[in-house]
Amino acid sequence: MEERFAPSGTRERNLAMELVRVTEAAALSAGRWMGKGNKEMVDQAAVDAMRNALDGVDMNGVVVIGEGEKDEAPMLYIGEQVGNGNGPEVDVAVDPVDGTRLLSLGLPGSLAVVATSERGTMYSAPPGVYYMEKIAVGPAGRNVIDINAPIAVNLDRIARARDARIDDLTVVILDRPRHQEIIRQVREVGARIRLIGDGDVAAAIQAAMEDYRGVDMLLGIGGAPEAVLAAAALKCLGGEIQCKIWPRNEQEREKLKADGVDLDQVFRTDDLVSGDEVCFAATGISSGELLDGVQYHGWGARTSSIMMRSRSGTVRYIQARHRWRKPGFDQR
Protein backbone atom coordinates (compact mmCIF):
# COMPACT_ATOMS: atom_id res chain seq x y z
CA MET A 1 0.00 0.00 0.00
CA GLU A 2 1.29 3.45 -0.89
CA GLU A 3 1.73 5.72 2.11
CA ARG A 4 2.94 9.26 2.66
CA PHE A 5 3.58 11.44 5.70
CA ALA A 6 1.42 14.48 6.33
CA PRO A 7 3.07 17.69 7.62
CA SER A 8 2.25 16.65 11.19
CA GLY A 9 4.28 13.49 10.73
CA THR A 10 1.24 11.23 10.88
CA ARG A 11 0.87 8.60 8.23
CA GLU A 12 -1.83 9.26 5.63
CA ARG A 13 -3.84 6.30 4.39
CA ASN A 14 -4.30 5.70 0.69
CA LEU A 15 -8.03 6.15 0.11
CA ALA A 16 -7.76 4.73 -3.40
CA MET A 17 -6.62 1.39 -1.98
CA GLU A 18 -9.66 1.29 0.29
CA LEU A 19 -11.89 2.04 -2.70
CA VAL A 20 -10.51 -1.06 -4.46
CA ARG A 21 -11.99 -3.16 -1.67
CA VAL A 22 -15.33 -1.50 -2.38
CA THR A 23 -15.26 -2.25 -6.11
CA GLU A 24 -14.04 -5.78 -5.43
CA ALA A 25 -17.04 -6.41 -3.17
CA ALA A 26 -19.47 -5.14 -5.83
CA ALA A 27 -17.81 -7.20 -8.56
CA LEU A 28 -17.75 -10.39 -6.51
CA SER A 29 -21.46 -10.07 -5.75
CA ALA A 30 -22.69 -8.94 -9.19
CA GLY A 31 -20.50 -11.44 -11.04
CA ARG A 32 -22.71 -14.28 -9.79
CA TRP A 33 -25.43 -12.98 -12.11
CA MET A 34 -23.35 -12.90 -15.29
CA GLY A 35 -25.30 -14.14 -18.30
CA LYS A 36 -28.48 -14.89 -16.36
CA GLY A 37 -30.47 -12.21 -18.20
CA ASN A 38 -31.63 -10.31 -15.10
CA LYS A 39 -30.44 -6.69 -15.17
CA GLU A 40 -32.34 -5.84 -11.98
CA MET A 41 -30.60 -8.53 -9.93
CA VAL A 42 -27.22 -7.62 -11.43
CA ASP A 43 -27.67 -4.05 -10.26
CA GLN A 44 -29.18 -4.94 -6.89
CA ALA A 45 -26.38 -7.35 -6.00
CA ALA A 46 -23.73 -4.75 -6.85
CA VAL A 47 -25.49 -1.90 -5.03
CA ASP A 48 -25.99 -3.92 -1.84
CA ALA A 49 -22.38 -5.10 -1.73
CA MET A 50 -20.93 -1.68 -2.61
CA ARG A 51 -23.03 0.12 -0.02
CA ASN A 52 -22.02 -2.30 2.73
CA ALA A 53 -18.33 -2.05 1.79
CA LEU A 54 -18.43 1.76 1.80
CA ASP A 55 -19.44 1.68 5.48
CA GLY A 56 -15.92 0.56 6.37
CA VAL A 57 -14.04 3.23 4.41
CA ASP A 58 -12.29 5.99 6.36
CA MET A 59 -14.04 8.97 4.84
CA ASN A 60 -16.93 11.34 5.36
CA GLY A 61 -18.49 11.00 1.93
CA VAL A 62 -21.55 12.32 0.14
CA VAL A 63 -22.81 10.59 -3.02
CA VAL A 64 -22.83 13.08 -5.90
CA ILE A 65 -23.07 10.59 -8.76
CA GLY A 66 -25.19 7.61 -7.78
CA GLU A 67 -28.27 5.53 -8.44
CA GLY A 68 -30.66 8.48 -8.63
CA GLU A 69 -32.73 10.57 -6.24
CA LYS A 70 -33.64 9.24 -2.79
CA ASP A 71 -37.23 8.39 -3.77
CA GLU A 72 -35.90 6.33 -6.70
CA ALA A 73 -33.03 4.52 -4.99
CA PRO A 74 -33.02 3.08 -1.45
CA MET A 75 -29.20 3.01 -1.41
CA LEU A 76 -26.39 4.97 -3.04
CA TYR A 77 -28.82 7.76 -3.84
CA ILE A 78 -27.59 11.28 -4.56
CA GLY A 79 -26.96 13.07 -1.28
CA GLU A 80 -26.52 9.89 0.79
CA GLN A 81 -23.82 9.94 3.47
CA VAL A 82 -21.29 7.10 3.03
CA GLY A 83 -18.12 6.04 4.80
CA ASN A 84 -17.50 5.67 8.54
CA GLY A 85 -17.20 9.43 9.08
CA ASN A 86 -13.60 9.28 10.32
CA GLY A 87 -11.74 10.40 7.23
CA PRO A 88 -11.65 13.31 4.81
CA GLU A 89 -14.78 15.06 3.57
CA VAL A 90 -15.23 13.95 -0.04
CA ASP A 91 -17.65 13.80 -2.94
CA VAL A 92 -18.30 10.24 -4.06
CA ALA A 93 -19.21 9.02 -7.55
CA VAL A 94 -20.34 5.42 -7.94
CA ASP A 95 -21.39 3.12 -10.72
CA PRO A 96 -21.91 -0.30 -9.13
CA VAL A 97 -22.06 -1.84 -12.61
CA ASP A 98 -20.85 0.11 -15.62
CA GLY A 99 -22.32 -2.12 -18.30
CA THR A 100 -25.34 -3.71 -16.58
CA ARG A 101 -26.72 -4.98 -19.88
CA LEU A 102 -23.34 -6.42 -20.83
CA LEU A 103 -23.10 -8.37 -17.60
CA SER A 104 -26.69 -9.64 -17.70
CA LEU A 105 -26.10 -11.01 -21.21
CA GLY A 106 -22.69 -12.47 -20.39
CA LEU A 107 -20.89 -9.99 -22.64
CA PRO A 108 -17.40 -8.60 -21.92
CA GLY A 109 -16.46 -5.22 -20.47
CA SER A 110 -18.53 -4.62 -17.32
CA LEU A 111 -16.89 -2.87 -14.35
CA ALA A 112 -17.63 -1.79 -10.79
CA VAL A 113 -16.44 1.81 -10.38
CA VAL A 114 -15.95 4.31 -7.51
CA ALA A 115 -14.26 7.72 -7.45
CA THR A 116 -13.76 10.39 -4.79
CA SER A 117 -12.63 14.00 -4.71
CA GLU A 118 -12.63 16.79 -2.14
CA ARG A 119 -16.06 17.91 -0.98
CA GLY A 120 -17.75 20.22 -3.46
CA THR A 121 -15.44 19.48 -6.40
CA MET A 122 -17.54 17.04 -8.47
CA TYR A 123 -20.06 18.28 -11.03
CA SER A 124 -23.67 17.37 -10.34
CA ALA A 125 -25.81 17.68 -13.44
CA PRO A 126 -29.05 19.70 -13.20
CA PRO A 127 -32.32 17.73 -13.15
CA GLY A 128 -33.25 16.49 -16.59
CA VAL A 129 -29.66 16.19 -17.85
CA TYR A 130 -29.04 12.57 -18.79
CA TYR A 131 -26.63 12.59 -21.73
CA MET A 132 -23.54 14.43 -22.85
CA GLU A 133 -21.61 14.69 -26.10
CA LYS A 134 -18.04 13.64 -25.31
CA ILE A 135 -14.50 13.61 -26.63
CA ALA A 136 -11.71 12.07 -24.53
CA VAL A 137 -7.99 11.63 -25.16
CA GLY A 138 -4.71 10.96 -23.37
CA PRO A 139 -1.95 13.37 -22.32
CA ALA A 140 -0.60 13.80 -25.87
CA GLY A 141 -3.93 15.16 -27.10
CA ARG A 142 -5.13 17.09 -24.09
CA ASN A 143 -4.03 20.51 -25.33
CA VAL A 144 -5.12 20.11 -28.95
CA ILE A 145 -8.71 18.82 -28.92
CA ASP A 146 -11.77 21.04 -29.20
CA ILE A 147 -15.25 19.52 -28.96
CA ASN A 148 -16.60 22.35 -31.13
CA ALA A 149 -14.09 21.67 -33.94
CA PRO A 150 -14.88 19.29 -36.82
CA ILE A 151 -13.99 15.65 -36.23
CA ALA A 152 -11.46 15.78 -39.08
CA VAL A 153 -9.66 18.69 -37.40
CA ASN A 154 -9.43 16.92 -34.05
CA LEU A 155 -8.11 13.74 -35.63
CA ASP A 156 -5.52 15.69 -37.61
CA ARG A 157 -4.37 17.50 -34.46
CA ILE A 158 -4.04 14.26 -32.50
CA ALA A 159 -2.14 12.60 -35.34
CA ARG A 160 0.30 15.52 -35.44
CA ALA A 161 0.69 15.46 -31.65
CA ARG A 162 1.55 11.76 -31.86
CA ASP A 163 3.79 12.17 -34.90
CA ALA A 164 1.45 9.72 -36.63
CA ARG A 165 -0.96 9.54 -39.54
CA ILE A 166 -4.73 9.73 -39.19
CA ASP A 167 -5.08 6.16 -40.40
CA ASP A 168 -2.86 5.09 -37.49
CA LEU A 169 -5.50 6.30 -35.03
CA THR A 170 -8.34 4.29 -33.50
CA VAL A 171 -11.54 5.94 -32.31
CA VAL A 172 -13.89 4.13 -29.91
CA ILE A 173 -17.61 4.88 -30.31
CA LEU A 174 -20.73 3.47 -28.68
CA ASP A 175 -22.68 1.43 -31.22
CA ARG A 176 -25.86 3.50 -31.33
CA PRO A 177 -28.06 4.80 -34.20
CA ARG A 178 -27.42 8.36 -33.00
CA HIS A 179 -23.75 7.97 -33.93
CA GLN A 180 -24.20 7.22 -37.62
CA GLU A 181 -23.00 10.68 -38.69
CA ILE A 182 -19.99 10.56 -36.36
CA ILE A 183 -19.04 7.15 -37.74
CA ARG A 184 -19.39 8.44 -41.30
CA GLN A 185 -17.09 11.40 -40.63
CA VAL A 186 -14.43 9.29 -38.92
CA ARG A 187 -14.43 6.85 -41.81
CA GLU A 188 -14.25 9.68 -44.31
CA VAL A 189 -10.93 10.93 -42.93
CA GLY A 190 -9.50 7.42 -42.68
CA ALA A 191 -9.22 6.70 -38.95
CA ARG A 192 -10.02 3.26 -37.62
CA ILE A 193 -13.14 2.64 -35.51
CA ARG A 194 -13.85 0.32 -32.62
CA LEU A 195 -17.56 0.02 -31.82
CA ILE A 196 -18.61 -0.95 -28.30
CA GLY A 197 -22.00 -1.98 -26.96
CA ASP A 198 -21.77 -0.19 -23.59
CA GLY A 199 -19.20 0.99 -21.07
CA ASP A 200 -17.75 4.31 -22.19
CA VAL A 201 -16.01 4.84 -18.82
CA ALA A 202 -13.61 2.00 -19.63
CA ALA A 203 -13.27 3.30 -23.18
CA ALA A 204 -12.32 6.79 -21.97
CA ILE A 205 -9.71 5.28 -19.64
CA GLN A 206 -8.23 3.26 -22.50
CA ALA A 207 -8.06 6.37 -24.68
CA ALA A 208 -6.13 8.17 -21.94
CA MET A 209 -3.62 5.47 -21.00
CA GLU A 210 -0.17 6.00 -22.45
CA ASP A 211 0.71 2.32 -21.98
CA TYR A 212 -2.46 1.19 -23.77
CA ARG A 213 -2.28 2.05 -27.41
CA GLY A 214 -5.38 0.24 -28.62
CA VAL A 215 -7.50 3.41 -28.54
CA ASP A 216 -6.57 7.04 -29.25
CA MET A 217 -9.89 8.84 -28.78
CA LEU A 218 -13.40 8.39 -27.40
CA LEU A 219 -16.14 10.11 -29.38
CA GLY A 220 -19.90 10.22 -29.09
CA ILE A 221 -22.86 10.70 -26.80
CA GLY A 222 -23.12 8.84 -23.49
CA GLY A 223 -24.42 9.18 -19.96
CA ALA A 224 -23.75 12.36 -17.98
CA PRO A 225 -22.86 10.46 -14.76
CA GLU A 226 -20.33 8.39 -16.69
CA ALA A 227 -18.70 11.63 -17.89
CA VAL A 228 -17.88 12.59 -14.29
CA LEU A 229 -16.48 9.13 -13.51
CA ALA A 230 -14.37 9.24 -16.66
CA ALA A 231 -13.15 12.73 -15.74
CA ALA A 232 -11.99 11.45 -12.35
CA ALA A 233 -9.94 8.73 -14.02
CA LEU A 234 -8.54 11.09 -16.67
CA LYS A 235 -7.57 13.57 -13.95
CA CYS A 236 -5.33 10.83 -12.54
CA LEU A 237 -3.99 9.84 -15.96
CA GLY A 238 -3.29 13.34 -17.27
CA GLY A 239 -5.80 13.01 -20.09
CA GLU A 240 -8.63 15.31 -21.10
CA ILE A 241 -12.37 14.95 -21.56
CA GLN A 242 -14.61 17.65 -23.00
CA CYS A 243 -18.41 17.41 -22.87
CA LYS A 244 -21.56 19.29 -23.81
CA ILE A 245 -25.07 18.59 -22.57
CA TRP A 246 -27.04 16.67 -25.21
CA PRO A 247 -30.87 16.85 -25.14
CA ARG A 248 -32.51 13.66 -26.40
CA ASN A 249 -35.30 15.47 -28.23
CA GLU A 250 -36.73 18.93 -28.91
CA GLN A 251 -39.04 18.78 -25.90
CA GLU A 252 -36.10 18.07 -23.61
CA ARG A 253 -34.09 20.84 -25.30
CA GLU A 254 -36.81 23.44 -24.66
CA LYS A 255 -37.25 22.28 -21.06
CA LEU A 256 -33.52 22.61 -20.32
CA LYS A 257 -33.40 26.05 -21.93
CA ALA A 258 -36.40 27.15 -19.85
CA ASP A 259 -34.56 25.95 -16.75
CA GLY A 260 -31.58 28.13 -17.64
CA VAL A 261 -29.24 25.33 -18.74
CA ASP A 262 -26.59 26.55 -21.20
CA LEU A 263 -26.49 23.92 -23.94
CA ASP A 264 -23.42 25.53 -25.53
CA GLN A 265 -21.27 25.31 -22.41
CA VAL A 266 -18.19 23.11 -22.75
CA PHE A 267 -17.33 21.07 -19.67
CA ARG A 268 -13.66 20.14 -19.43
CA THR A 269 -11.98 17.72 -17.06
CA ASP A 270 -11.52 20.33 -14.34
CA ASP A 271 -15.14 21.47 -14.71
CA LEU A 272 -16.36 17.94 -14.02
CA VAL A 273 -13.85 17.15 -11.27
CA SER A 274 -11.97 20.18 -9.96
CA GLY A 275 -10.28 18.59 -6.96
CA ASP A 276 -6.58 17.84 -6.54
CA GLU A 277 -7.06 14.76 -4.33
CA VAL A 278 -8.89 12.50 -6.77
CA CYS A 279 -8.99 8.74 -6.22
CA PHE A 280 -10.40 6.23 -8.69
CA ALA A 281 -10.90 2.47 -8.49
CA ALA A 282 -12.49 -0.11 -10.79
CA THR A 283 -12.79 -3.90 -10.73
CA GLY A 284 -13.62 -6.04 -13.72
CA ILE A 285 -16.82 -8.07 -13.49
CA SER A 286 -17.00 -9.65 -16.96
CA SER A 287 -13.64 -9.80 -18.72
CA GLY A 288 -12.87 -6.94 -21.08
CA GLU A 289 -9.88 -5.26 -22.69
CA LEU A 290 -9.17 -3.09 -19.66
CA LEU A 291 -9.58 -5.65 -16.87
CA ASP A 292 -10.21 -9.37 -16.45
CA GLY A 293 -13.52 -10.37 -14.93
CA VAL A 294 -14.24 -12.24 -11.72
CA GLN A 295 -13.19 -15.89 -11.72
CA TYR A 296 -14.91 -18.16 -9.18
CA HIS A 297 -13.38 -21.31 -7.71
CA GLY A 298 -14.35 -23.74 -5.00
CA TRP A 299 -11.86 -22.12 -2.65
CA GLY A 300 -12.79 -18.53 -3.51
CA ALA A 301 -12.38 -16.09 -6.40
CA ARG A 302 -9.88 -13.94 -8.30
CA THR A 303 -10.40 -10.30 -9.20
CA SER A 304 -8.58 -7.79 -11.37
CA SER A 305 -8.66 -4.10 -10.47
CA ILE A 306 -7.11 -0.75 -11.30
CA MET A 307 -6.59 2.11 -8.86
CA MET A 308 -5.34 5.65 -9.47
CA ARG A 309 -4.46 8.82 -7.56
CA SER A 310 -4.25 12.28 -9.09
CA ARG A 311 -1.80 13.67 -6.53
CA SER A 312 0.94 11.14 -7.28
CA GLY A 313 -0.16 10.04 -10.74
CA THR A 314 0.16 6.46 -9.51
CA VAL A 315 -1.69 3.74 -11.41
CA ARG A 316 -1.75 0.27 -9.90
CA TYR A 317 -3.12 -2.97 -11.33
CA ILE A 318 -4.18 -5.33 -8.56
CA GLN A 319 -4.69 -9.07 -8.96
CA ALA A 320 -6.36 -10.43 -5.83
CA ARG A 321 -7.31 -13.83 -4.46
CA HIS A 322 -10.33 -13.94 -2.19
CA ARG A 323 -10.49 -17.16 -0.19
CA TRP A 324 -13.73 -18.49 1.23
CA ARG A 325 -11.71 -20.99 3.25
CA LYS A 326 -8.04 -21.49 4.00
CA PRO A 327 -5.97 -23.96 1.93
CA GLY A 328 -6.08 -27.48 3.32
CA PHE A 329 -9.15 -26.76 5.47
CA ASP A 330 -11.63 -29.66 5.29
CA GLN A 331 -15.20 -28.48 5.79
CA ARG A 332 -16.56 -32.00 6.21
Short mmCIF file of N, CA and C in Angstrom, two decimals, residues 239-331:
data_model
loop_
_atom_site.label_atom_id
_atom_site.label_comp_id
_atom_site.label_asym_id
_atom_site.label_seq_id
_atom_site.Cartn_x
_atom_site.Cartn_y
_atom_site.Cartn_z
N GLY A 239 -5.07 12.86 -18.83
CA GLY A 239 -5.80 13.01 -20.09
C GLY A 239 -6.79 14.16 -20.03
N GLU A 240 -7.67 14.22 -21.02
CA GLU A 240 -8.63 15.31 -21.10
C GLU A 240 -9.95 14.78 -21.65
N ILE A 241 -11.04 15.20 -21.02
CA ILE A 241 -12.37 14.95 -21.56
C ILE A 241 -13.08 16.29 -21.69
N GLN A 242 -13.78 16.47 -22.79
CA GLN A 242 -14.61 17.65 -23.00
C GLN A 242 -16.02 17.17 -23.32
N CYS A 243 -17.01 17.85 -22.74
CA CYS A 243 -18.41 17.41 -22.87
C CYS A 243 -19.34 18.61 -23.08
N LYS A 244 -20.48 18.33 -23.70
CA LYS A 244 -21.56 19.29 -23.81
C LYS A 244 -22.87 18.55 -23.54
N ILE A 245 -23.78 19.21 -22.85
CA ILE A 245 -25.07 18.59 -22.57
C ILE A 245 -25.81 18.31 -23.88
N TRP A 246 -26.38 17.11 -23.97
CA TRP A 246 -27.04 16.67 -25.21
C TRP A 246 -28.49 16.32 -24.92
N PRO A 247 -29.45 17.18 -25.32
CA PRO A 247 -30.87 16.85 -25.14
C PRO A 247 -31.27 15.71 -26.08
N ARG A 248 -32.12 14.82 -25.60
CA ARG A 248 -32.51 13.66 -26.40
C ARG A 248 -33.55 14.00 -27.46
N ASN A 249 -34.28 15.08 -27.26
CA ASN A 249 -35.30 15.47 -28.23
C ASN A 249 -35.59 16.96 -28.06
N GLU A 250 -36.44 17.50 -28.93
CA GLU A 250 -36.73 18.93 -28.91
C GLU A 250 -37.46 19.34 -27.64
N GLN A 251 -38.32 18.47 -27.15
CA GLN A 251 -39.04 18.78 -25.90
C GLN A 251 -38.06 18.91 -24.74
N GLU A 252 -37.10 18.00 -24.67
CA GLU A 252 -36.10 18.07 -23.61
C GLU A 252 -35.21 19.31 -23.78
N ARG A 253 -34.89 19.65 -25.02
CA ARG A 253 -34.09 20.84 -25.30
C ARG A 253 -34.79 22.10 -24.78
N GLU A 254 -36.07 22.25 -25.08
CA GLU A 254 -36.81 23.44 -24.66
C GLU A 254 -36.95 23.49 -23.14
N LYS A 255 -37.13 22.33 -22.52
CA LYS A 255 -37.25 22.28 -21.06
C LYS A 255 -35.95 22.71 -20.39
N LEU A 256 -34.82 22.23 -20.90
CA LEU A 256 -33.52 22.61 -20.32
C LEU A 256 -33.25 24.09 -20.51
N LYS A 257 -33.58 24.61 -21.69
CA LYS A 257 -33.40 26.05 -21.93
C LYS A 257 -34.26 26.87 -20.97
N ALA A 258 -35.50 26.44 -20.76
CA ALA A 258 -36.40 27.15 -19.85
C ALA A 258 -35.88 27.12 -18.42
N ASP A 259 -35.14 26.07 -18.09
CA ASP A 259 -34.56 25.95 -16.75
C ASP A 259 -33.23 26.68 -16.62
N GLY A 260 -32.81 27.34 -17.69
CA GLY A 260 -31.58 28.13 -17.64
C GLY A 260 -30.31 27.35 -17.89
N VAL A 261 -30.43 26.15 -18.45
CA VAL A 261 -29.24 25.33 -18.74
C VAL A 261 -28.61 25.81 -20.04
N ASP A 262 -27.33 26.09 -20.02
CA ASP A 262 -26.59 26.55 -21.20
C ASP A 262 -26.14 25.33 -22.01
N LEU A 263 -26.79 25.10 -23.13
CA LEU A 263 -26.49 23.92 -23.94
C LEU A 263 -25.21 24.09 -24.75
N ASP A 264 -24.67 25.30 -24.80
CA ASP A 264 -23.42 25.53 -25.53
C ASP A 264 -22.19 25.45 -24.62
N GLN A 265 -22.40 25.35 -23.33
CA GLN A 265 -21.27 25.31 -22.41
C GLN A 265 -20.43 24.05 -22.62
N VAL A 266 -19.12 24.23 -22.65
CA VAL A 266 -18.19 23.11 -22.75
C VAL A 266 -17.65 22.79 -21.36
N PHE A 267 -17.84 21.55 -20.95
CA PHE A 267 -17.33 21.07 -19.67
C PHE A 267 -16.03 20.32 -19.92
N ARG A 268 -14.95 20.82 -19.33
CA ARG A 268 -13.66 20.14 -19.43
C ARG A 268 -13.40 19.31 -18.18
N THR A 269 -12.29 18.62 -18.18
CA THR A 269 -11.98 17.72 -17.06
C THR A 269 -12.11 18.43 -15.73
N ASP A 270 -11.50 19.61 -15.61
CA ASP A 270 -11.52 20.33 -14.34
C ASP A 270 -12.89 20.90 -14.00
N ASP A 271 -13.77 21.04 -14.99
CA ASP A 271 -15.14 21.47 -14.71
C ASP A 271 -15.95 20.33 -14.11
N LEU A 272 -15.64 19.11 -14.51
CA LEU A 272 -16.36 17.94 -14.02
C LEU A 272 -15.82 17.46 -12.69
N VAL A 273 -14.50 17.52 -12.54
CA VAL A 273 -13.85 17.15 -11.27
C VAL A 273 -12.73 18.14 -11.04
N SER A 274 -12.94 19.10 -10.14
CA SER A 274 -11.97 20.18 -9.96
C SER A 274 -10.98 19.93 -8.83
N GLY A 275 -11.14 18.84 -8.10
CA GLY A 275 -10.28 18.59 -6.96
C GLY A 275 -8.87 18.17 -7.34
N ASP A 276 -7.97 18.27 -6.36
CA ASP A 276 -6.58 17.84 -6.54
C ASP A 276 -6.30 16.50 -5.88
N GLU A 277 -7.24 16.02 -5.06
CA GLU A 277 -7.06 14.76 -4.33
C GLU A 277 -8.06 13.73 -4.86
N VAL A 278 -7.94 13.42 -6.13
CA VAL A 278 -8.89 12.50 -6.77
C VAL A 278 -8.38 11.07 -6.64
N CYS A 279 -9.29 10.17 -6.26
CA CYS A 279 -8.99 8.74 -6.22
C CYS A 279 -10.00 8.00 -7.07
N PHE A 280 -9.54 6.99 -7.77
CA PHE A 280 -10.40 6.23 -8.69
C PHE A 280 -10.08 4.76 -8.56
N ALA A 281 -11.10 3.93 -8.54
CA ALA A 281 -10.90 2.47 -8.49
C ALA A 281 -11.96 1.78 -9.34
N ALA A 282 -11.56 0.71 -10.00
CA ALA A 282 -12.49 -0.11 -10.79
C ALA A 282 -12.06 -1.56 -10.72
N THR A 283 -13.03 -2.46 -10.70
CA THR A 283 -12.79 -3.90 -10.73
C THR A 283 -13.58 -4.52 -11.86
N GLY A 284 -12.93 -5.37 -12.64
CA GLY A 284 -13.62 -6.04 -13.72
C GLY A 284 -14.65 -7.04 -13.20
N ILE A 285 -15.79 -7.08 -13.85
CA ILE A 285 -16.82 -8.07 -13.49
C ILE A 285 -16.89 -9.15 -14.57
N SER A 286 -17.17 -8.74 -15.82
CA SER A 286 -17.00 -9.65 -16.96
C SER A 286 -15.76 -9.19 -17.72
N SER A 287 -14.95 -10.12 -18.14
CA SER A 287 -13.64 -9.80 -18.72
C SER A 287 -13.76 -8.88 -19.92
N GLY A 288 -12.92 -7.86 -19.96
CA GLY A 288 -12.87 -6.94 -21.08
C GLY A 288 -11.44 -6.61 -21.42
N GLU A 289 -11.24 -5.62 -22.27
CA GLU A 289 -9.88 -5.26 -22.69
C GLU A 289 -9.13 -4.52 -21.60
N LEU A 290 -9.83 -3.82 -20.73
CA LEU A 290 -9.17 -3.09 -19.66
C LEU A 290 -8.82 -3.98 -18.48
N LEU A 291 -9.78 -4.81 -18.05
CA LEU A 291 -9.58 -5.65 -16.87
C LEU A 291 -10.21 -7.03 -17.08
N ASP A 292 -9.60 -8.04 -16.47
CA ASP A 292 -10.21 -9.37 -16.45
C ASP A 292 -11.41 -9.35 -15.51
N GLY A 293 -12.34 -10.25 -15.77
CA GLY A 293 -13.52 -10.37 -14.93
C GLY A 293 -13.29 -11.28 -13.74
N VAL A 294 -14.32 -11.39 -12.91
CA VAL A 294 -14.24 -12.24 -11.72
C VAL A 294 -14.19 -13.71 -12.15
N GLN A 295 -13.29 -14.45 -11.52
CA GLN A 295 -13.19 -15.89 -11.72
C GLN A 295 -13.50 -16.57 -10.40
N TYR A 296 -14.50 -17.47 -10.40
CA TYR A 296 -14.91 -18.16 -9.18
C TYR A 296 -14.30 -19.56 -9.14
N HIS A 297 -13.94 -19.97 -7.94
CA HIS A 297 -13.38 -21.31 -7.71
C HIS A 297 -14.02 -21.87 -6.44
N GLY A 298 -13.81 -23.16 -6.21
CA GLY A 298 -14.35 -23.74 -5.00
C GLY A 298 -13.79 -23.11 -3.75
N TRP A 299 -12.52 -22.70 -3.81
CA TRP A 299 -11.86 -22.12 -2.65
C TRP A 299 -12.10 -20.62 -2.49
N GLY A 300 -12.60 -19.97 -3.58
CA GLY A 300 -12.79 -18.53 -3.51
C GLY A 300 -12.91 -17.92 -4.89
N ALA A 301 -12.27 -16.79 -5.12
CA ALA A 301 -12.38 -16.09 -6.40
C ALA A 301 -11.13 -15.25 -6.65
N ARG A 302 -10.95 -14.86 -7.90
CA ARG A 302 -9.88 -13.94 -8.30
C ARG A 302 -10.52 -12.71 -8.91
N THR A 303 -9.93 -11.55 -8.61
CA THR A 303 -10.40 -10.30 -9.20
C THR A 303 -9.23 -9.52 -9.78
N SER A 304 -9.56 -8.66 -10.72
CA SER A 304 -8.58 -7.79 -11.37
C SER A 304 -9.08 -6.35 -11.27
N SER A 305 -8.24 -5.48 -10.72
CA SER A 305 -8.66 -4.10 -10.47
C SER A 305 -7.60 -3.10 -10.92
N ILE A 306 -8.02 -1.85 -11.04
CA ILE A 306 -7.11 -0.75 -11.30
C ILE A 306 -7.43 0.35 -10.30
N MET A 307 -6.39 0.98 -9.75
CA MET A 307 -6.59 2.11 -8.86
C MET A 307 -5.66 3.25 -9.26
N MET A 308 -6.11 4.48 -9.05
CA MET A 308 -5.34 5.65 -9.47
C MET A 308 -5.47 6.76 -8.43
N ARG A 309 -4.43 7.61 -8.38
CA ARG A 309 -4.46 8.82 -7.56
C ARG A 309 -3.96 9.99 -8.40
N SER A 310 -4.67 11.11 -8.31
CA SER A 310 -4.25 12.28 -9.09
C SER A 310 -3.02 12.95 -8.50
N ARG A 311 -2.91 12.96 -7.17
CA ARG A 311 -1.80 13.67 -6.53
C ARG A 311 -0.46 13.09 -6.97
N SER A 312 -0.34 11.78 -6.95
CA SER A 312 0.94 11.14 -7.28
C SER A 312 1.02 10.69 -8.73
N GLY A 313 -0.14 10.59 -9.40
CA GLY A 313 -0.16 10.04 -10.74
C GLY A 313 0.04 8.53 -10.77
N THR A 314 -0.05 7.91 -9.60
CA THR A 314 0.16 6.46 -9.51
C THR A 314 -1.01 5.70 -10.11
N VAL A 315 -0.69 4.68 -10.89
CA VAL A 315 -1.69 3.74 -11.41
C VAL A 315 -1.24 2.35 -11.02
N ARG A 316 -2.08 1.63 -10.32
CA ARG A 316 -1.75 0.27 -9.90
C ARG A 316 -2.77 -0.72 -10.48
N TYR A 317 -2.27 -1.84 -10.96
CA TYR A 317 -3.12 -2.97 -11.33
C TYR A 317 -3.02 -3.99 -10.19
N ILE A 318 -4.15 -4.46 -9.73
CA ILE A 318 -4.18 -5.33 -8.56
C ILE A 318 -4.87 -6.64 -8.91
N GLN A 319 -4.13 -7.73 -8.81
CA GLN A 319 -4.69 -9.07 -8.96
C GLN A 319 -4.87 -9.64 -7.56
N ALA A 320 -6.09 -9.99 -7.20
CA ALA A 320 -6.36 -10.43 -5.83
C ALA A 320 -7.00 -11.82 -5.81
N ARG A 321 -6.65 -12.57 -4.77
CA ARG A 321 -7.31 -13.83 -4.46
C ARG A 321 -8.17 -13.63 -3.23
N HIS A 322 -9.40 -14.05 -3.31
CA HIS A 322 -10.33 -13.94 -2.19
C HIS A 322 -10.72 -15.36 -1.79
N ARG A 323 -10.28 -15.77 -0.62
CA ARG A 323 -10.49 -17.16 -0.19
C ARG A 323 -11.71 -17.27 0.72
N TRP A 324 -12.60 -18.20 0.36
CA TRP A 324 -13.73 -18.49 1.23
C TRP A 324 -13.27 -19.34 2.42
N ARG A 325 -12.26 -20.16 2.18
CA ARG A 325 -11.71 -20.99 3.25
C ARG A 325 -10.21 -21.12 3.03
N LYS A 326 -9.48 -21.39 4.07
CA LYS A 326 -8.04 -21.49 4.00
C LYS A 326 -7.62 -22.77 3.29
N PRO A 327 -6.45 -22.75 2.61
CA PRO A 327 -5.97 -23.96 1.93
C PRO A 327 -5.81 -25.11 2.91
N GLY A 328 -6.25 -26.29 2.50
CA GLY A 328 -6.08 -27.48 3.32
C GLY A 328 -7.16 -27.64 4.36
N PHE A 329 -8.10 -26.66 4.45
CA PHE A 329 -9.15 -26.76 5.47
C PHE A 329 -10.25 -27.67 4.95
N ASP A 330 -10.58 -28.70 5.68
CA ASP A 330 -11.63 -29.66 5.29
C ASP A 330 -12.91 -29.30 6.00
N GLN A 331 -13.95 -28.92 5.21
CA GLN A 331 -15.20 -28.48 5.79
C GLN A 331 -16.08 -29.65 6.25
#
